[in-house]
Amino acid sequence: MRAYEIAAAVVGMMTLGGSIRGAGAGKQADLVVYVTGVGLLSGTEDRMVRKTVSEIFERVGVQISWVNGKPQIGAVPGAPVVVHVRLVQQSMADHSAGALAYATPYAHGLKAITVLYDRVRMIAGSPDLQRQLLAHVLAHEIGHVLQGTDRHAPTGIMKACWNRVDVVAMGRNSLEFTSTDLELIREGLNRAKTYVGDRPPSTHD
Ligand SMILES: [Zn+2]
């Protein structure tokens, strides 16, 4: 049985606020996800992956807004939590063996999630599984960012290593966050919202 490792290290809190709204929902987004490297995906794959990730988080009350491109330093991206997802093709030698993605701190309090797309593609084998695996890898890493920790859960989306049963559940959209994951996500979002609200006025552009 093959296991999929998802490595992540997340520290610090978000510092940005603003008014980008969640697509279609009419509510302010809790999370803005900037994406670069989408040229690696087909248009269909890109749309389906975003849809699946958005639905996973909508089920737990978290609204995501997606933006193509890199967050601009100095701009106000507009949500309590802002993430930059980088899809990269080349798995570098120093990446943890077997890891499909990892989250790291980024400039000015932003978080970056790097997805080793060639590994996802190689492991998945079929286009359907590739979309599902990529969506769940993103959901897992976004989970780390929202929780503000690199902890893992014994089951579900935040499990450290997925097995065949988990991958089958992904295909049915039935892999979920645990109740502890949900508590930590809510706590993390509340901390981020409070932090944004208490932020002193900017003294420079
Ligand atoms: Zn992880």
CSV table of C-alpha atoms and ligand atoms in Angstrom, one decimal:
chain,number,residue,atom,x,y,z
A,1,MET,CA,0.0,0.0,0.0
A,2,ARG,CA,1.3,3.4,-1.0
A,3,ALA,CA,1.2,6.3,1.4
A,4,TYR,CA,1.3,10.0,0.4
A,5,GLU,CA,3.2,12.3,2.6
A,6,ILE,CA,2.3,15.9,2.8
A,7,ALA,CA,5.0,18.0,4.6
A,8,ALA,CA,4.2,21.4,6.0
A,9,ALA,CA,5.7,23.9,8.3
A,10,VAL,CA,3.7,27.0,9.2
A,11,VAL,CA,4.4,29.8,11.6
A,12,GLY,CA,3.2,33.3,12.3
A,13,MET,CA,-0.1,35.1,11.6
A,14,MET,CA,-1.6,37.1,8.8
A,15,THR,CA,-1.3,40.8,8.7
A,16,LEU,CA,-3.5,42.0,5.8
A,17,GLY,CA,-7.1,43.1,5.6
A,18,GLY,CA,-9.5,44.5,3.0
A,19,SER,CA,-12.6,43.8,1.1
A,20,ILE,CA,-12.3,41.1,-1.6
A,21,ARG,CA,-15.5,39.2,-1.7
A,22,GLY,CA,-16.0,35.5,-2.1
A,23,ALA,CA,-17.1,34.6,-5.6
A,24,GLY,CA,-20.8,34.2,-5.9
A,25,ALA,CA,-21.5,34.0,-2.2
A,26,GLY,CA,-21.9,37.7,-1.6
A,27,LYS,CA,-20.0,37.3,1.7
A,28,GLN,CA,-16.6,38.6,2.5
A,29,ALA,CA,-14.0,35.9,1.9
A,30,ASP,CA,-12.2,34.4,4.9
A,31,LEU,CA,-9.3,33.5,2.7
A,32,VAL,CA,-7.9,34.8,-0.5
A,33,VAL,CA,-5.8,32.3,-2.5
A,34,TYR,CA,-3.4,33.7,-5.1
A,35,VAL,CA,-2.3,31.1,-7.6
A,36,THR,CA,0.8,31.0,-9.8
A,37,GLY,CA,1.9,28.2,-12.2
A,38,VAL,CA,-1.6,27.5,-13.4
A,39,GLY,CA,-0.2,27.2,-16.9
A,40,LEU,CA,0.8,23.6,-15.8
A,41,LEU,CA,-2.9,22.7,-15.5
A,42,SER,CA,-5.5,22.4,-18.2
A,43,GLY,CA,-8.4,24.9,-18.0
A,44,THR,CA,-10.7,22.1,-16.9
A,45,GLU,CA,-8.3,20.8,-14.2
A,46,ASP,CA,-7.8,24.3,-12.9
A,47,ARG,CA,-11.6,25.0,-12.7
A,48,MET,CA,-12.4,21.6,-11.1
A,49,VAL,CA,-9.6,21.8,-8.5
A,50,ARG,CA,-10.7,25.2,-7.4
A,51,LYS,CA,-14.3,24.1,-7.3
A,52,THR,CA,-13.5,21.0,-5.2
A,53,VAL,CA,-11.3,23.0,-2.7
A,54,SER,CA,-14.0,25.8,-2.4
A,55,GLU,CA,-16.7,23.2,-1.7
A,56,ILE,CA,-14.6,21.4,0.9
A,57,PHE,CA,-14.2,24.7,2.8
A,58,GLU,CA,-17.8,25.9,2.2
A,59,ARG,CA,-18.9,22.7,3.9
A,60,VAL,CA,-17.1,24.0,7.1
A,61,GLY,CA,-18.2,27.6,6.6
A,62,VAL,CA,-15.0,29.0,5.2
A,63,GLN,CA,-15.3,31.2,2.0
A,64,ILE,CA,-12.4,31.2,-0.4
A,65,SER,CA,-11.7,33.9,-3.1
A,66,TRP,CA,-9.3,32.9,-5.9
A,67,VAL,CA,-7.0,35.3,-7.7
A,68,ASN,CA,-4.6,34.5,-10.6
A,69,GLY,CA,-1.1,35.7,-10.1
A,70,LYS,CA,1.2,36.7,-7.3
A,71,PRO,CA,0.2,38.9,-4.3
A,72,GLN,CA,1.7,42.3,-4.6
A,73,ILE,CA,3.8,43.5,-1.7
A,74,GLY,CA,2.2,46.7,-0.4
A,75,ALA,CA,-1.2,45.9,-1.9
A,76,VAL,CA,-4.1,45.0,0.4
A,77,PRO,CA,-5.3,41.6,-0.8
A,78,GLY,CA,-8.5,41.7,1.3
A,79,ALA,CA,-9.2,38.9,3.7
A,80,PRO,CA,-8.1,37.9,7.2
A,81,VAL,CA,-5.9,35.1,5.6
A,82,VAL,CA,-4.0,35.4,2.4
A,83,VAL,CA,-2.1,32.5,0.8
A,84,HIS,CA,0.1,32.2,-2.3
A,85,VAL,CA,-0.2,28.8,-4.0
A,86,ARG,CA,2.8,28.1,-6.2
A,87,LEU,CA,2.4,25.1,-8.6
A,88,VAL,CA,5.9,24.0,-9.6
A,89,GLN,CA,7.0,21.4,-12.0
A,90,GLN,CA,10.5,20.5,-10.9
A,91,SER,CA,10.8,18.6,-7.7
A,92,MET,CA,14.1,19.8,-6.2
A,93,ALA,CA,16.4,17.4,-4.4
A,94,ASP,CA,16.0,19.0,-1.0
A,95,HIS,CA,12.3,18.5,-0.9
A,96,SER,CA,11.2,15.8,1.6
A,97,ALA,CA,11.1,12.4,-0.2
A,98,GLY,CA,7.5,11.6,-1.0
A,99,ALA,CA,6.1,15.0,-0.1
A,100,LEU,CA,3.6,16.4,-2.6
A,101,ALA,CA,3.4,19.9,-1.2
A,102,TYR,CA,4.5,22.1,1.7
A,103,ALA,CA,3.5,25.4,3.4
A,104,THR,CA,6.1,28.0,4.4
A,105,PRO,CA,6.0,31.6,5.8
A,106,TYR,CA,6.3,34.2,3.1
A,107,ALA,CA,7.2,37.9,3.0
A,108,HIS,CA,5.0,40.4,5.0
A,109,GLY,CA,3.1,37.7,6.9
A,110,LEU,CA,1.8,35.9,3.8
A,111,LYS,CA,1.9,32.2,3.6
A,112,ALA,CA,3.1,30.2,0.5
A,113,ILE,CA,2.0,26.8,-0.4
A,114,THR,CA,4.3,25.0,-2.9
A,115,VAL,CA,2.8,22.1,-4.8
A,116,LEU,CA,5.2,19.7,-6.5
A,117,TYR,CA,2.9,19.2,-9.4
A,118,ASP,CA,5.0,16.6,-11.2
A,119,ARG,CA,4.9,14.3,-8.1
A,120,VAL,CA,1.1,14.7,-7.9
A,121,ARG,CA,0.8,13.9,-11.5
A,122,MET,CA,3.1,10.9,-11.3
A,123,ILE,CA,1.4,9.4,-8.3
A,124,ALA,CA,-2.2,10.0,-9.5
A,125,GLY,CA,-1.9,8.2,-12.9
A,126,SER,CA,-5.3,9.2,-14.2
A,127,PRO,CA,-6.7,12.7,-14.9
A,128,ASP,CA,-9.7,12.2,-12.5
A,129,LEU,CA,-7.5,11.1,-9.6
A,130,GLN,CA,-5.0,13.8,-10.4
A,131,ARG,CA,-7.7,16.5,-10.0
A,132,GLN,CA,-8.9,14.9,-6.7
A,133,LEU,CA,-5.4,14.5,-5.3
A,134,LEU,CA,-4.4,18.0,-6.2
A,135,ALA,CA,-7.5,19.5,-4.7
A,136,HIS,CA,-7.0,17.5,-1.4
A,137,VAL,CA,-3.3,18.4,-1.2
A,138,LEU,CA,-4.3,22.0,-1.5
A,139,ALA,CA,-7.1,21.6,1.1
A,140,HIS,CA,-4.6,19.9,3.5
A,141,GLU,CA,-2.0,22.7,3.1
A,142,ILE,CA,-4.7,25.4,3.4
A,143,GLY,CA,-5.8,23.6,6.5
A,144,HIS,CA,-2.3,24.0,8.0
A,145,VAL,CA,-2.3,27.7,7.2
A,146,LEU,CA,-5.7,28.3,8.7
A,147,GLN,CA,-4.9,26.2,11.8
A,148,GLY,CA,-1.5,27.9,12.1
A,149,THR,CA,0.1,24.6,13.0
A,150,ASP,CA,1.8,21.7,11.3
A,151,ARG,CA,-0.1,19.1,13.4
A,152,HIS,CA,-1.8,16.2,11.7
A,153,ALA,CA,-5.1,14.4,12.4
A,154,PRO,CA,-5.5,10.6,12.7
A,155,THR,CA,-8.0,10.6,9.9
A,156,GLY,CA,-9.3,12.6,7.0
A,157,ILE,CA,-7.9,15.6,5.1
A,158,MET,CA,-5.3,16.5,7.7
A,159,LYS,CA,-3.9,13.0,7.9
A,160,ALA,CA,-0.1,12.9,7.5
A,161,CYS,CA,-0.1,10.0,5.0
A,162,TRP,CA,-3.1,9.1,2.9
A,163,ASN,CA,-3.6,5.4,2.0
A,164,ARG,CA,-5.6,3.8,-0.7
A,165,VAL,CA,-8.9,4.0,1.3
A,166,ASP,CA,-8.4,7.7,1.7
A,167,VAL,CA,-7.7,8.2,-2.0
A,168,VAL,CA,-11.0,6.3,-2.8
A,169,ALA,CA,-12.8,8.6,-0.4
A,170,MET,CA,-11.3,11.6,-2.2
A,171,GLY,CA,-12.9,10.4,-5.4
A,172,ARG,CA,-16.3,10.4,-3.7
A,173,ASN,CA,-15.7,13.8,-2.1
A,174,SER,CA,-16.1,12.2,1.3
A,175,LEU,CA,-12.8,12.9,2.9
A,176,GLU,CA,-13.4,15.4,5.6
A,177,PHE,CA,-11.8,17.5,8.4
A,178,THR,CA,-12.2,16.0,11.9
A,179,SER,CA,-14.0,17.9,14.6
A,180,THR,CA,-10.7,18.9,16.2
A,181,ASP,CA,-9.5,20.2,12.8
A,182,LEU,CA,-12.7,22.3,12.6
A,183,GLU,CA,-12.2,23.8,16.0
A,184,LEU,CA,-8.6,24.7,15.2
A,185,ILE,CA,-9.6,26.2,11.9
A,186,ARG,CA,-12.3,28.4,13.6
A,187,GLU,CA,-9.8,29.4,16.3
A,188,GLY,CA,-7.2,30.3,13.7
A,189,LEU,CA,-9.7,32.3,11.7
A,190,ASN,CA,-10.9,34.2,14.8
A,191,ARG,CA,-7.3,35.0,15.7
A,192,ALA,CA,-6.6,36.3,12.2
A,193,LYS,CA,-9.8,38.4,12.2
A,194,THR,CA,-9.1,39.8,15.6
A,195,TYR,CA,-5.5,40.6,14.6
A,196,VAL,CA,-6.7,42.4,11.4
A,197,GLY,CA,-9.3,44.4,13.4
A,198,ASP,CA,-6.7,45.5,16.0
A,199,ARG,CA,-4.1,46.4,13.5
A,200,PRO,CA,-2.8,50.0,13.9
A,201,PRO,CA,-3.4,52.3,11.0
A,202,SER,CA,-0.7,52.1,8.3
A,203,THR,CA,1.9,54.8,8.5
A,204,HIS,CA,3.2,54.4,5.0
A,205,ASP,CA,2.1,53.2,1.5
B,1,ZN,ZN,0.6,18.1,6.6
